[in-house]
Coordinates of C-alpha atoms in Angstrom, one line a residue:
X137 CA 74.8 73.1 94.8
X138 CA 76.5 72.7 98.2
X139 CA 75.8 75.2 101.0
X140 CA 79.6 75.7 101.3
X141 CA 79.9 76.8 97.7
X142 CA 81.5 80.2 97.2
X143 CA 81.5 81.6 93.6
X144 CA 83.8 84.6 94.1
X145 CA 84.6 87.4 96.5
X146 CA 81.2 89.1 96.1
X147 CA 79.4 85.9 96.7
X148 CA 81.5 85.3 99.8
X149 CA 80.6 88.7 101.2
X150 CA 76.9 88.0 100.6
X151 CA 77.3 84.8 102.6
X152 CA 79.4 86.5 105.3
X153 CA 76.8 89.2 106.0
X154 CA 74.2 86.5 107.0
X155 CA 76.5 85.0 109.7
X156 CA 76.7 85.9 113.3
X157 CA 79.4 84.3 115.6
X158 CA 78.6 82.9 118.9
X159 CA 80.9 83.0 122.0
X160 CA 83.6 80.4 121.6
X161 CA 83.4 80.4 117.8
X162 CA 86.7 80.8 116.0
X163 CA 87.6 81.9 112.4
X164 CA 89.8 79.5 110.6
X165 CA 90.8 78.7 107.0
X166 CA 91.9 75.4 105.7
X167 CA 94.4 74.4 103.0
X168 CA 92.4 73.4 100.0
X169 CA 94.8 70.5 99.4
X170 CA 93.1 68.6 102.1
X171 CA 89.5 69.6 101.2
X172 CA 89.4 68.5 97.6
X173 CA 90.0 65.2 95.8
X174 CA 93.7 65.0 94.7
X175 CA 94.8 63.6 91.4
X176 CA 96.7 60.3 92.1
X177 CA 100.3 61.2 91.1
X178 CA 101.5 57.7 90.3
X179 CA 98.6 57.0 87.9
X180 CA 98.9 60.5 86.3
X181 CA 102.7 59.9 85.7
X182 CA 102.0 56.6 84.1
X183 CA 99.5 58.2 81.7
X184 CA 101.9 61.0 80.9
X185 CA 104.6 58.4 80.2
X186 CA 102.4 56.9 77.5
X187 CA 102.0 60.1 75.5
X188 CA 105.1 62.2 76.2
X189 CA 108.9 61.6 75.7
X190 CA 110.9 60.4 78.6
X191 CA 112.5 63.8 79.3
X192 CA 109.1 65.4 79.6
X193 CA 107.9 62.6 81.8
X194 CA 110.9 63.2 84.1
X195 CA 110.1 66.9 84.3
X196 CA 106.5 66.1 85.3
X197 CA 107.8 63.6 87.9
X198 CA 110.1 66.3 89.4
X199 CA 107.3 68.9 89.6
X200 CA 104.7 66.5 91.0
X201 CA 106.7 64.7 93.6
X202 CA 109.1 67.3 95.1
X203 CA 108.8 70.6 97.0
X204 CA 112.3 71.9 96.5
X205 CA 113.2 75.5 96.7
X206 CA 116.5 77.4 96.4
X207 CA 117.6 80.2 98.7
X208 CA 121.1 81.7 99.2
X209 CA 122.6 79.1 96.8
X210 CA 121.3 76.2 98.9
X211 CA 118.5 73.8 98.0
X212 CA 115.8 73.0 100.6
X213 CA 112.7 70.8 100.6
X214 CA 109.5 71.9 102.2
X215 CA 108.7 69.2 104.8
X216 CA 105.9 70.8 106.9
X217 CA 102.5 71.6 105.4
X218 CA 100.2 74.1 107.1
X219 CA 96.6 72.8 107.0
X220 CA 94.8 75.5 109.0
X221 CA 95.2 79.2 109.7
X222 CA 93.5 80.7 112.8
X223 CA 92.3 84.2 113.3
X224 CA 94.8 86.7 114.7
X225 CA 93.4 89.5 116.8
X226 CA 89.9 88.7 115.5
X227 CA 91.1 89.0 111.9
X228 CA 91.5 86.3 109.1
X229 CA 92.6 86.7 105.5
X230 CA 90.5 84.8 103.0
X231 CA 90.6 85.1 99.2
X232 CA 91.4 88.8 98.7
X233 CA 89.5 89.9 101.7
X234 CA 90.3 90.5 105.4
X235 CA 87.5 89.3 107.6
X236 CA 87.2 90.8 111.1
X237 CA 85.2 89.9 114.1
X238 CA 83.0 92.6 115.6
X239 CA 81.9 92.9 119.2
X240 CA 78.3 92.0 118.4
X241 CA 79.3 88.8 116.7
X242 CA 78.8 90.0 113.1
X243 CA 81.7 89.9 110.6
X244 CA 83.2 92.9 108.8
X245 CA 85.2 92.8 105.6
X246 CA 87.9 94.9 103.8
X247 CA 90.4 94.4 101.0
X248 CA 93.3 92.3 102.2
X249 CA 96.7 93.9 101.6
X250 CA 100.0 92.3 102.6
X251 CA 102.2 94.2 105.0
X252 CA 104.6 94.8 102.1
X253 CA 102.0 96.6 100.1
X254 CA 103.2 100.1 99.0
X255 CA 100.3 101.4 96.8
X256 CA 102.3 100.9 93.7
X257 CA 100.2 100.1 90.6
X258 CA 100.5 100.2 86.8
X259 CA 102.1 103.7 86.3
X260 CA 100.2 106.1 84.0
X261 CA 103.5 107.2 82.4
X262 CA 104.4 103.8 81.1
X263 CA 104.3 103.4 77.3
X264 CA 101.2 101.2 77.1
X265 CA 97.8 101.5 75.4
X266 CA 95.5 103.9 77.4
X267 CA 92.8 101.2 77.6
X268 CA 95.1 99.1 79.8
X269 CA 95.6 102.0 82.2
X270 CA 91.9 102.7 82.3
X271 CA 91.3 99.0 83.1
X272 CA 93.5 99.5 86.2
X273 CA 91.3 102.3 87.5
X274 CA 88.1 100.4 86.9
X275 CA 89.4 97.2 88.4
X276 CA 90.7 98.8 91.6
X277 CA 87.5 100.9 92.1
X278 CA 85.3 97.9 91.3
X279 CA 87.2 95.8 93.8
X280 CA 86.8 98.5 96.5
X281 CA 83.1 98.9 95.9
X282 CA 82.4 95.2 96.1
X283 CA 84.7 94.2 99.1
X284 CA 84.9 97.1 101.5
X285 CA 82.1 97.7 104.0
X286 CA 79.8 100.6 103.2
X287 CA 80.8 102.4 106.4
X288 CA 84.5 102.3 105.3
X289 CA 84.0 102.8 101.6
X290 CA 84.4 106.6 101.3
X291 CA 87.6 106.4 103.4
X292 CA 89.0 103.7 101.1
X293 CA 88.1 105.5 97.9
X294 CA 89.8 108.7 99.1
X295 CA 93.0 106.6 99.9
X296 CA 92.7 104.9 96.6
X297 CA 92.5 108.2 94.8
X298 CA 95.6 109.5 96.5
X299 CA 97.5 106.3 95.6
X300 CA 96.4 106.6 91.9
X301 CA 97.7 110.2 91.8
X302 CA 101.0 108.9 93.2
X303 CA 101.1 106.5 90.3
X304 CA 100.7 109.3 87.7
X305 CA 96.9 109.4 87.2
X306 CA 95.2 112.8 86.9
X307 CA 92.5 113.9 89.3
X308 CA 90.0 114.3 86.5
X309 CA 90.3 110.7 85.1
X310 CA 90.2 109.3 88.7
X311 CA 86.9 111.2 89.3
X312 CA 85.6 110.0 86.0
X313 CA 86.3 106.4 86.9
X314 CA 84.7 106.8 90.3
X315 CA 81.5 108.1 88.8
X316 CA 81.3 105.7 85.9
X317 CA 80.0 103.0 88.3
X318 CA 76.8 105.0 88.6
X319 CA 76.1 105.4 84.9
X320 CA 73.7 103.4 82.8
X321 CA 74.8 100.3 80.9
X322 CA 76.3 101.0 77.5
X323 CA 74.0 100.5 74.5
X324 CA 74.7 97.2 72.7
X325 CA 76.8 97.7 69.6
X326 CA 76.7 95.6 66.4
X327 CA 79.5 93.0 66.2
X328 CA 82.6 94.2 64.3
X329 CA 83.1 93.2 60.7
X330 CA 86.8 92.5 61.3
X331 CA 89.8 92.8 63.6
X332 CA 93.2 94.5 63.2
X333 CA 96.2 94.1 65.4
X334 CA 98.5 97.2 65.4
X335 CA 101.8 98.0 67.2
X336 CA 101.2 100.6 69.9
X337 CA 103.2 103.8 69.4
X338 CA 102.4 106.6 71.9
X339 CA 100.7 109.7 70.5
X340 CA 100.6 108.0 67.0
X341 CA 98.4 104.9 67.4
X342 CA 96.0 106.9 69.6
X343 CA 95.0 109.0 66.6
X344 CA 94.0 106.1 64.3
X345 CA 90.2 106.3 63.8
X346 CA 89.7 105.2 60.2
X347 CA 89.2 101.5 61.1
X348 CA 86.8 102.3 63.9
X349 CA 84.5 104.2 61.5
X350 CA 84.2 101.1 59.4
X351 CA 83.3 99.0 62.5
X352 CA 86.7 97.2 62.5
X353 CA 87.9 96.5 66.1
X354 CA 91.5 97.3 66.7
X355 CA 93.9 95.7 69.2
X356 CA 97.2 97.3 70.1
X357 CA 100.4 95.6 71.2
X358 CA 103.8 96.9 72.4
X359 CA 107.0 96.4 70.3
X360 CA 109.1 94.8 73.1
X361 CA 107.8 92.0 75.3
X362 CA 109.6 89.5 77.5
X363 CA 109.0 86.9 74.9
X364 CA 111.0 88.6 72.2
X365 CA 113.8 90.3 74.2
X366 CA 116.3 87.6 73.1
X367 CA 115.4 88.1 69.4
X368 CA 116.1 91.9 69.8
X369 CA 119.4 91.3 71.5

């Protein structure tokens, strides 16, 4: 395995904490287009032509050979490609992290948020299965615990708690999600004997427990999705 290999954000932070910058060092990130072997477009299109109809081949050719975009009813083509991003005021965004240079040469790290970020998340009042909403809590808290520096973590978790309240989540369920990371792993359960997919109806589907008692795992889905809006209309 290469020394430059990074598995995920957690692995990146582990590598980051072992580094110490020297005077004159600079933080930069490179466009991966220029770091990895690229699929030869001409040969790929020839292979596609052999197995797909001409209209599909034409669509692939358009996607693979052009960089057009439309704005204000006018078409443009991207001509410049940015291959390197330099640190700005000692900070550099990488993956979903913001790396910052410290005065002693060590590197700090926080969650990277765009300037347009407004703390809006999946609202608790939406008509979706509760497990989806709980997953939002767990994901955000897990992300904070693994990316923010220990010295800033409490401050971040307080801010995250306020943001979740703004999105309709109750204080009790936020506290429960915060403390769940300290609990012991769940006891392994026997594999289910079957599966059932049910439409999710708020306050009705939540009460279904008969299938669970028979070790049948249930999956819930909403009535209306983007895929079937045309059918409904």
